[in-house]
PDB file of N, CA, C and O in Angstrom:
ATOM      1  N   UNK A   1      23.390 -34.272  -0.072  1.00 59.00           N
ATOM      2  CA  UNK A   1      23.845 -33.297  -1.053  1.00 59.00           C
ATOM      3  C   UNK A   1      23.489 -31.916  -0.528  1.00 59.00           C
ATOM      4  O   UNK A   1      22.442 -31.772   0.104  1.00 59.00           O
ATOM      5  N   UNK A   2      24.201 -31.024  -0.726  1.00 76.00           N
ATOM      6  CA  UNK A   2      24.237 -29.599  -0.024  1.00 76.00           C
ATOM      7  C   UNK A   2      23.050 -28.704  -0.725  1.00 76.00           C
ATOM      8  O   UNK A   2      22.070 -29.336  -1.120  1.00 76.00           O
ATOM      9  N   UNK A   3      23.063 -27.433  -0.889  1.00 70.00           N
ATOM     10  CA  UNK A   3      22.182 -26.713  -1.795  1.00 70.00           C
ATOM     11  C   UNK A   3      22.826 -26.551  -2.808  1.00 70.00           C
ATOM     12  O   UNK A   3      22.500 -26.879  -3.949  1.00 70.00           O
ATOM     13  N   UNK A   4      24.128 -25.848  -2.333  1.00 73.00           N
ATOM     14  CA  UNK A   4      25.042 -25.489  -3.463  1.00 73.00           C
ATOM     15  C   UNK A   4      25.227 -26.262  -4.395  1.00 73.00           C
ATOM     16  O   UNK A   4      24.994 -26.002  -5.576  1.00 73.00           O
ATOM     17  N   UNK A   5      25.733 -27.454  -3.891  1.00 75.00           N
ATOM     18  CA  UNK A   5      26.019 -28.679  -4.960  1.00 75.00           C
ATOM     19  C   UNK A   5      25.128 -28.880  -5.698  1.00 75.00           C
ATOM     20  O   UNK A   5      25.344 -29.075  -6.894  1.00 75.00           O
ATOM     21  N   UNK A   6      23.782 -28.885  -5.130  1.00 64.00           N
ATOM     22  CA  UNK A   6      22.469 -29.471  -6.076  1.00 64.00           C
ATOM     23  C   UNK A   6      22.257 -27.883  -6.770  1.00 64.00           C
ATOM     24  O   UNK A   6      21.541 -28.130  -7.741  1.00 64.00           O
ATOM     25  N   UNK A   7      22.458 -26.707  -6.767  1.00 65.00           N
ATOM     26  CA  UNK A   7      22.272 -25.539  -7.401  1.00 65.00           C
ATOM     27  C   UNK A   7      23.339 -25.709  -8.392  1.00 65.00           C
ATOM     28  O   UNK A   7      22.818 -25.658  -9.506  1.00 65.00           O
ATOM     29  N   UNK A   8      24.648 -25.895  -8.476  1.00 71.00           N
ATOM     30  CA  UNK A   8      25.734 -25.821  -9.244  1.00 71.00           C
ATOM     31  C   UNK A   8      25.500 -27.359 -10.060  1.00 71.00           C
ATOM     32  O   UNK A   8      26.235 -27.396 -11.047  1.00 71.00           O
ATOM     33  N   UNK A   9      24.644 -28.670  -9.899  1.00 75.00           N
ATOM     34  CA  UNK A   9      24.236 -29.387 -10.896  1.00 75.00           C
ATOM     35  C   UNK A   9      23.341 -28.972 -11.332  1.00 75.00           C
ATOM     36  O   UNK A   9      23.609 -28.765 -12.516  1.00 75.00           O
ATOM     37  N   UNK A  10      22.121 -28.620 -11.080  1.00 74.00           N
ATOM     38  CA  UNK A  10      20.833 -27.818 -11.696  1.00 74.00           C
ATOM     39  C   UNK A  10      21.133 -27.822 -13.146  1.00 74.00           C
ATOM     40  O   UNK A  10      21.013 -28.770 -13.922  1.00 74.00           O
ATOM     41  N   UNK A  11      21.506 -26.720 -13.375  1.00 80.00           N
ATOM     42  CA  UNK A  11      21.936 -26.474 -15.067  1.00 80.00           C
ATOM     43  C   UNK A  11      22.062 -28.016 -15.836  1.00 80.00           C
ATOM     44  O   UNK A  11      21.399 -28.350 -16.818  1.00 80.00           O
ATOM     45  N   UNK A  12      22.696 -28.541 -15.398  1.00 81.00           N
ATOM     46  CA  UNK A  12      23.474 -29.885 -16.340  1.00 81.00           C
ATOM     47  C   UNK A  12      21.986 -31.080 -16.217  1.00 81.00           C
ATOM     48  O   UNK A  12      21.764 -31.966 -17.043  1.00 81.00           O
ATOM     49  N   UNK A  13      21.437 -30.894 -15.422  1.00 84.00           N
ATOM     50  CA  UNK A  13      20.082 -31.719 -15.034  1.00 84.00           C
ATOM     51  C   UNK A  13      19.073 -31.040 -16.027  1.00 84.00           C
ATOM     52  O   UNK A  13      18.498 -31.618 -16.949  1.00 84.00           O
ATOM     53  N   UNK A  14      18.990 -30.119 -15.788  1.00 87.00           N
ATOM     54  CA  UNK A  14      17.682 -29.647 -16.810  1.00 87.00           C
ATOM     55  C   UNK A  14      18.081 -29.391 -17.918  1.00 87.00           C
ATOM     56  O   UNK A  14      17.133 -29.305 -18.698  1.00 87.00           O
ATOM     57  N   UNK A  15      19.211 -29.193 -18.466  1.00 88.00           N
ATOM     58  CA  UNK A  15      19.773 -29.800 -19.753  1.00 88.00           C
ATOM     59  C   UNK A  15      19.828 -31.436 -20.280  1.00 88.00           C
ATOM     60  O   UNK A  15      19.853 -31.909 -21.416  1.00 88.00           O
ATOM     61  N   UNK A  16      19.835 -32.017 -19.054  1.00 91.00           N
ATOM     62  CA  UNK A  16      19.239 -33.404 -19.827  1.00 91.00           C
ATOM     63  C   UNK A  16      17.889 -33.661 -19.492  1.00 91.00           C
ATOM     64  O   UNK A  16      17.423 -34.556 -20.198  1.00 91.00           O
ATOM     65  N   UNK A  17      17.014 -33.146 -18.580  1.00 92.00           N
ATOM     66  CA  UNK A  17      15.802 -33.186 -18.651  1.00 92.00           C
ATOM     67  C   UNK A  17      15.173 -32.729 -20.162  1.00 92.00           C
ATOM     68  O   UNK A  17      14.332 -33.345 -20.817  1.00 92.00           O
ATOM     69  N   UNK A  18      15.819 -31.508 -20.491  1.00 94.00           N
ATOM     70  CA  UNK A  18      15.614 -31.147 -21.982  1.00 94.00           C
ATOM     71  C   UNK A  18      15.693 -31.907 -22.814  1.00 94.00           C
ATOM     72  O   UNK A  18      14.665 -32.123 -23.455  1.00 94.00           O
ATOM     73  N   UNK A  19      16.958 -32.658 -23.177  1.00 95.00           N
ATOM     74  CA  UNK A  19      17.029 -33.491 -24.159  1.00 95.00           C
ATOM     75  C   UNK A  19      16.424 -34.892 -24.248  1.00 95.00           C
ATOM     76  O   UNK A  19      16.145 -35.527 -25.265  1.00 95.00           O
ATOM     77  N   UNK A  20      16.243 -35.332 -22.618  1.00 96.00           N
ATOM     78  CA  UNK A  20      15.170 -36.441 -22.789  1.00 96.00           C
ATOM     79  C   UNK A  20      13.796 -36.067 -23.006  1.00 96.00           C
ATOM     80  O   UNK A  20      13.073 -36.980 -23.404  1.00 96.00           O
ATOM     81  N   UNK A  21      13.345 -35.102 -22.862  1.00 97.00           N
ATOM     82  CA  UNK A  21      11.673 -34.921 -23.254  1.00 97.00           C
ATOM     83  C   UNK A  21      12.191 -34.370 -24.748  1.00 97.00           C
ATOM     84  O   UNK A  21      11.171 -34.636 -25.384  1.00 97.00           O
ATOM     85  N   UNK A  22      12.753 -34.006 -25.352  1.00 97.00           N
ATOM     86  CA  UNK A  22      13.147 -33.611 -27.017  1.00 97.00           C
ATOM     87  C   UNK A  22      12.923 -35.094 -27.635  1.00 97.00           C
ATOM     88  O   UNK A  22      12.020 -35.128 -28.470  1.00 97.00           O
ATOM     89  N   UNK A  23      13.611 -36.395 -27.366  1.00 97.00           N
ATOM     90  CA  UNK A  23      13.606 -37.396 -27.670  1.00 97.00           C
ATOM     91  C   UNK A  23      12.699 -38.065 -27.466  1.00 97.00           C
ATOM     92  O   UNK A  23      12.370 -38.980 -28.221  1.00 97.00           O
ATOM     93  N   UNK A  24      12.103 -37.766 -26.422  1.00 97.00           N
ATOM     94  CA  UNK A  24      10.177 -38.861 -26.321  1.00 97.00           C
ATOM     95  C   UNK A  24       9.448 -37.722 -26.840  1.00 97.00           C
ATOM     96  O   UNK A  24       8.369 -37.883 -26.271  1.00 97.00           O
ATOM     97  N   UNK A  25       9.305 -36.524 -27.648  1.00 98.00           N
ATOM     98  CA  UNK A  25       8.722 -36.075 -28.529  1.00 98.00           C
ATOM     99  C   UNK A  25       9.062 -36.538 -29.712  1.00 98.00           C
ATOM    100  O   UNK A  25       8.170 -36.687 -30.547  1.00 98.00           O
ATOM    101  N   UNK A  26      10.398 -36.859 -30.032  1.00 98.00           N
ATOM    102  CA  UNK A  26      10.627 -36.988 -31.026  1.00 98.00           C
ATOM    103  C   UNK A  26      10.597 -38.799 -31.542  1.00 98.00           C
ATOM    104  O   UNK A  26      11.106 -39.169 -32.600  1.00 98.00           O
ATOM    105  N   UNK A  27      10.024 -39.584 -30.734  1.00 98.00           N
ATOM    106  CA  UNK A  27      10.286 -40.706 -30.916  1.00 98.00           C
ATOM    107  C   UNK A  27       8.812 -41.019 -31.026  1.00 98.00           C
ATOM    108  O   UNK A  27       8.466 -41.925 -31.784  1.00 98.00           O
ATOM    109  N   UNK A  28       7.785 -40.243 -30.229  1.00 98.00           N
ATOM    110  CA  UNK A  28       6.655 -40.219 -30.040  1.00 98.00           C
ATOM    111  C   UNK A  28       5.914 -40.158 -31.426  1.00 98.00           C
ATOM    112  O   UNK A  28       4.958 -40.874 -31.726  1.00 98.00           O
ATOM    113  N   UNK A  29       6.644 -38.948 -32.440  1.00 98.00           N
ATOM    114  CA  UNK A  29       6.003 -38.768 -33.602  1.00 98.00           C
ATOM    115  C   UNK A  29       6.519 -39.321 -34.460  1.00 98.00           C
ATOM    116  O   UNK A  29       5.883 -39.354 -35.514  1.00 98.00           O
ATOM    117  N   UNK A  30       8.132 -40.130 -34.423  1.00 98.00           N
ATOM    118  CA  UNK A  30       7.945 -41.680 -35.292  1.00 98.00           C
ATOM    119  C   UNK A  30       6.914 -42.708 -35.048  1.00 98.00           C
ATOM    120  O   UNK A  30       6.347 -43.276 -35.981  1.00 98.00           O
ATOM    121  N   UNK A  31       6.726 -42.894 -34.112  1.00 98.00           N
ATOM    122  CA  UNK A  31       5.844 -43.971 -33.228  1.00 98.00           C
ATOM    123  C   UNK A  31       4.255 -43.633 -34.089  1.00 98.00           C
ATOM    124  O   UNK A  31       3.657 -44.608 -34.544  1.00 98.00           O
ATOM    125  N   UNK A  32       3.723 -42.396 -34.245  1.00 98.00           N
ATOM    126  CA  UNK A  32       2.991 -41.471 -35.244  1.00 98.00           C
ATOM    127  C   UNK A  32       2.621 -42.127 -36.406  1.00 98.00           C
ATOM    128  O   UNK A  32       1.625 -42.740 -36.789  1.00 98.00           O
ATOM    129  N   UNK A  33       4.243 -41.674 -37.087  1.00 98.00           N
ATOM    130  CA  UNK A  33       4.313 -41.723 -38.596  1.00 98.00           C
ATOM    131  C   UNK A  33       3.974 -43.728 -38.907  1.00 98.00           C
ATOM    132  O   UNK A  33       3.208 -44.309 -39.676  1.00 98.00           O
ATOM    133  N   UNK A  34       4.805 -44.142 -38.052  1.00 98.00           N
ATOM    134  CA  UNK A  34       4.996 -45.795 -38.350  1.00 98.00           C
ATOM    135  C   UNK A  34       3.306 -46.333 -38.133  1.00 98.00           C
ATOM    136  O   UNK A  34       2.765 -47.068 -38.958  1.00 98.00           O
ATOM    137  N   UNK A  35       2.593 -45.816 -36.859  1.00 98.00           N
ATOM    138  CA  UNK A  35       1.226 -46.047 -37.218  1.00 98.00           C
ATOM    139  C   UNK A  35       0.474 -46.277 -38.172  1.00 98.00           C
ATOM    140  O   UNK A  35      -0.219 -47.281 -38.339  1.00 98.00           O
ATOM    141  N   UNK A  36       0.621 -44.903 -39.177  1.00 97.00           N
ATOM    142  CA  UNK A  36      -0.017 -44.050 -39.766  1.00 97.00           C
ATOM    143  C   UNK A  36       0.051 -45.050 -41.001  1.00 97.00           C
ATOM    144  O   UNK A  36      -0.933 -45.494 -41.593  1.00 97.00           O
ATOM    145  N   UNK A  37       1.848 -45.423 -41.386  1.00 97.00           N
ATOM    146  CA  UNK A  37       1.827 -45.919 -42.402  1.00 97.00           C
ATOM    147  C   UNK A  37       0.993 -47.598 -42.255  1.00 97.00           C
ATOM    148  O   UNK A  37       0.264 -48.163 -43.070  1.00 97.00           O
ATOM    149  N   UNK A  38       1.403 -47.997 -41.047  1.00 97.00           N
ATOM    150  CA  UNK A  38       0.945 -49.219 -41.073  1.00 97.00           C
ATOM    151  C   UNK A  38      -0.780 -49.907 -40.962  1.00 97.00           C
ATOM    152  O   UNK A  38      -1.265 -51.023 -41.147  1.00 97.00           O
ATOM    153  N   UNK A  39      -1.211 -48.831 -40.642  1.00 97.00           N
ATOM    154  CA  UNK A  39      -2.935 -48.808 -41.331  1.00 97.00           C
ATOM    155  C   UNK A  39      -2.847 -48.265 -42.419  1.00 97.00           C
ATOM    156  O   UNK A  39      -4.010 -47.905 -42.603  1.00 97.00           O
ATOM    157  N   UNK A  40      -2.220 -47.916 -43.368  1.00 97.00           N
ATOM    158  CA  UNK A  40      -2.450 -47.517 -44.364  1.00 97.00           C
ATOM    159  C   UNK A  40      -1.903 -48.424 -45.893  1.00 97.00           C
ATOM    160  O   UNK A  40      -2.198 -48.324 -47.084  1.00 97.00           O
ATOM    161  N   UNK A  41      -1.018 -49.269 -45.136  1.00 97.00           N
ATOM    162  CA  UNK A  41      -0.710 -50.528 -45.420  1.00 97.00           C
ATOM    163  C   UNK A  41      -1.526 -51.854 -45.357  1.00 97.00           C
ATOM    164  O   UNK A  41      -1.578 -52.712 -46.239  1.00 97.00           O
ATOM    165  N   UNK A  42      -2.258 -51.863 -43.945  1.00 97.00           N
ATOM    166  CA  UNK A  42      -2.928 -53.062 -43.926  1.00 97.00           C
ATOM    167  C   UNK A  42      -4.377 -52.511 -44.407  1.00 97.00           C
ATOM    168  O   UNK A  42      -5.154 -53.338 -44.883  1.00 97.00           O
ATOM    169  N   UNK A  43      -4.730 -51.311 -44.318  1.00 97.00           N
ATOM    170  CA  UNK A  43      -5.784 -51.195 -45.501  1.00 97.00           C
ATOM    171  C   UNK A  43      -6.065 -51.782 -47.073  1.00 97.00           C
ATOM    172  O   UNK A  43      -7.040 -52.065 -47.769  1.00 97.00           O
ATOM    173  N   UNK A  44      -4.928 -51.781 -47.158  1.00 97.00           N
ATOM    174  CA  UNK A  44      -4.385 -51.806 -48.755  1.00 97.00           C
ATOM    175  C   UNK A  44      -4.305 -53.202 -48.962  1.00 97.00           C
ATOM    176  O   UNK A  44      -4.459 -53.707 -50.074  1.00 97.00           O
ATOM    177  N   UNK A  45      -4.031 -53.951 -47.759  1.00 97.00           N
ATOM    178  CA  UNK A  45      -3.892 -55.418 -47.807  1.00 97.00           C
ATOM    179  C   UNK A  45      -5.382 -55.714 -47.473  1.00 97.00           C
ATOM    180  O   UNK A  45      -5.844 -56.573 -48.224  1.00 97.00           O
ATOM    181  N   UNK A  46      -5.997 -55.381 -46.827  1.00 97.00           N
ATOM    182  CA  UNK A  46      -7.626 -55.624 -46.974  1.00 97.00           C
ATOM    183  C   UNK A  46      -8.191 -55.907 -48.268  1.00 97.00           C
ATOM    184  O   UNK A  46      -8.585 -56.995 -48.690  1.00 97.00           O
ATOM    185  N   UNK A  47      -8.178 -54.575 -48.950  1.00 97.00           N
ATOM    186  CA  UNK A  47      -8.441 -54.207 -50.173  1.00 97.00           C
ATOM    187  C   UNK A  47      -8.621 -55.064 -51.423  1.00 97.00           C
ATOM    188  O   UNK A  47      -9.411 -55.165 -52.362  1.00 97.00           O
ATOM    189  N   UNK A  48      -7.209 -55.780 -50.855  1.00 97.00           N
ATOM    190  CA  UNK A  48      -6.745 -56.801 -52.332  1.00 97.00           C
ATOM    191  C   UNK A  48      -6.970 -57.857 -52.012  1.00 97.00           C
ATOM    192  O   UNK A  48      -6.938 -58.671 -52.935  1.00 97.00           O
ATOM    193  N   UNK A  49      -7.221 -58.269 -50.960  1.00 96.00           N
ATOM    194  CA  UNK A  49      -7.898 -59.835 -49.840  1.00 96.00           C
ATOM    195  C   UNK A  49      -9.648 -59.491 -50.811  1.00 96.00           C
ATOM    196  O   UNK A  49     -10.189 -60.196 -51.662  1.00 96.00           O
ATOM    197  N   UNK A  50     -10.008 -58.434 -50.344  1.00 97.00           N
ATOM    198  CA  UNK A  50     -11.139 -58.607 -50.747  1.00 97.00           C
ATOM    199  C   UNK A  50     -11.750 -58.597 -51.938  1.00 97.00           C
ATOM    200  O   UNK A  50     -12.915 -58.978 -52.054  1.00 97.00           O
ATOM    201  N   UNK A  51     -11.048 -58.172 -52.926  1.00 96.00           N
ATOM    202  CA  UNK A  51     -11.157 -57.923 -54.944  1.00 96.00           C
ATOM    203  C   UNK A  51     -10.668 -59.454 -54.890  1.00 96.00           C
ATOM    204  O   UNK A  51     -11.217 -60.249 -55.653  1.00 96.00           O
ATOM    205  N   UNK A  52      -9.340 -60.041 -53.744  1.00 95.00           N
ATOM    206  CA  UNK A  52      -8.550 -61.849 -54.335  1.00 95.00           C
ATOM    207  C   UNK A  52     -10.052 -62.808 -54.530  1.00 95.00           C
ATOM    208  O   UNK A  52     -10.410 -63.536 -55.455  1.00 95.00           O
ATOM    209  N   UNK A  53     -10.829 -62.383 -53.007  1.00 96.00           N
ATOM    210  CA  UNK A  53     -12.063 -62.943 -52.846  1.00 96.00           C
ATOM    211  C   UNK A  53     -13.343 -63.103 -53.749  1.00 96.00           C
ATOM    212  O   UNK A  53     -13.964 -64.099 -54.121  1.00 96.00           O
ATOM    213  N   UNK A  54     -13.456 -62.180 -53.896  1.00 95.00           N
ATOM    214  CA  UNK A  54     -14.228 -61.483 -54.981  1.00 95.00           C
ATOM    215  C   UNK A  54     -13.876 -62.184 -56.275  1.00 95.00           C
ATOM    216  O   UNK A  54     -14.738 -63.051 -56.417  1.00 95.00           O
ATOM    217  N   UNK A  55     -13.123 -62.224 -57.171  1.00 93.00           N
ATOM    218  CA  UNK A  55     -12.597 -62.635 -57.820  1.00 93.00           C
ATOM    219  C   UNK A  55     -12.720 -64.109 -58.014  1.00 93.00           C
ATOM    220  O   UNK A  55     -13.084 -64.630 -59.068  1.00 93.00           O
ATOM    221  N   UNK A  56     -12.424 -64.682 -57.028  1.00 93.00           N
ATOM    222  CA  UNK A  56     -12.597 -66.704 -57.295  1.00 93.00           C
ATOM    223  C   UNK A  56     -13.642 -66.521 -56.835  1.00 93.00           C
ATOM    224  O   UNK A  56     -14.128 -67.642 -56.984  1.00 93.00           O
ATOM    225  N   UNK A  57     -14.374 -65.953 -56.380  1.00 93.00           N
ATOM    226  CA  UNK A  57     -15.875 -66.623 -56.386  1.00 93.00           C
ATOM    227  C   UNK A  57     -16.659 -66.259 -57.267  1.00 93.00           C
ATOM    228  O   UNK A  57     -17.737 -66.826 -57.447  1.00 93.00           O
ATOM    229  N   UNK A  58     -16.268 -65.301 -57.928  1.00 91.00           N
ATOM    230  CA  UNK A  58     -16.764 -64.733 -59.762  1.00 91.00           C
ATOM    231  C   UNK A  58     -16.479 -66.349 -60.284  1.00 91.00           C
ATOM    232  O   UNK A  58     -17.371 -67.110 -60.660  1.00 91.00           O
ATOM    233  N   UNK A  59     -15.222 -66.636 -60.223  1.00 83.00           N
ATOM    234  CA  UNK A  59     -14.822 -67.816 -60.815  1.00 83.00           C
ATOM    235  C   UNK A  59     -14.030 -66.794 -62.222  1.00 83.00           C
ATOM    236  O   UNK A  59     -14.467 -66.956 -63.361  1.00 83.00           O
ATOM    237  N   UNK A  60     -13.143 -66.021 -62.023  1.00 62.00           N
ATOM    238  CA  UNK A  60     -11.918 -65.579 -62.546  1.00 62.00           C
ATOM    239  C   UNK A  60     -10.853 -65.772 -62.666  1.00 62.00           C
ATOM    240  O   UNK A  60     -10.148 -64.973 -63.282  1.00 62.00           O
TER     241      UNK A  60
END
């Protein structure tokens, strides 16, 4: 590939270099959120494991 050629793609390359690092930021902080919720979920399922427990061995 020449200079020119690789100078006259340049632009169109770092325009998708752009949009692929936009998308592993942006997939990164779903990846985040889905964490976030899912300890905050299996907390909650702890929680009620341990009051279920609690509970029959009261004998409730």
């Amino acid at each position: 590939m020449s200079l020119s050629s690789w100078l006259s793609r340049k632009p169109a390359i770092d325009h998708q270099i752009k949009k692929i690092e936009q998308e592993k930021r942006e997939l990164q902080a779903e990846l985040a959120q889905a964490s976030v919720t899912f300890e905050r979920r299996r907390n909650r399922v702890q929680e009620i494991a341990e009051q279920a427990i609690k509970s029959m061995r009261e004998g409730h």
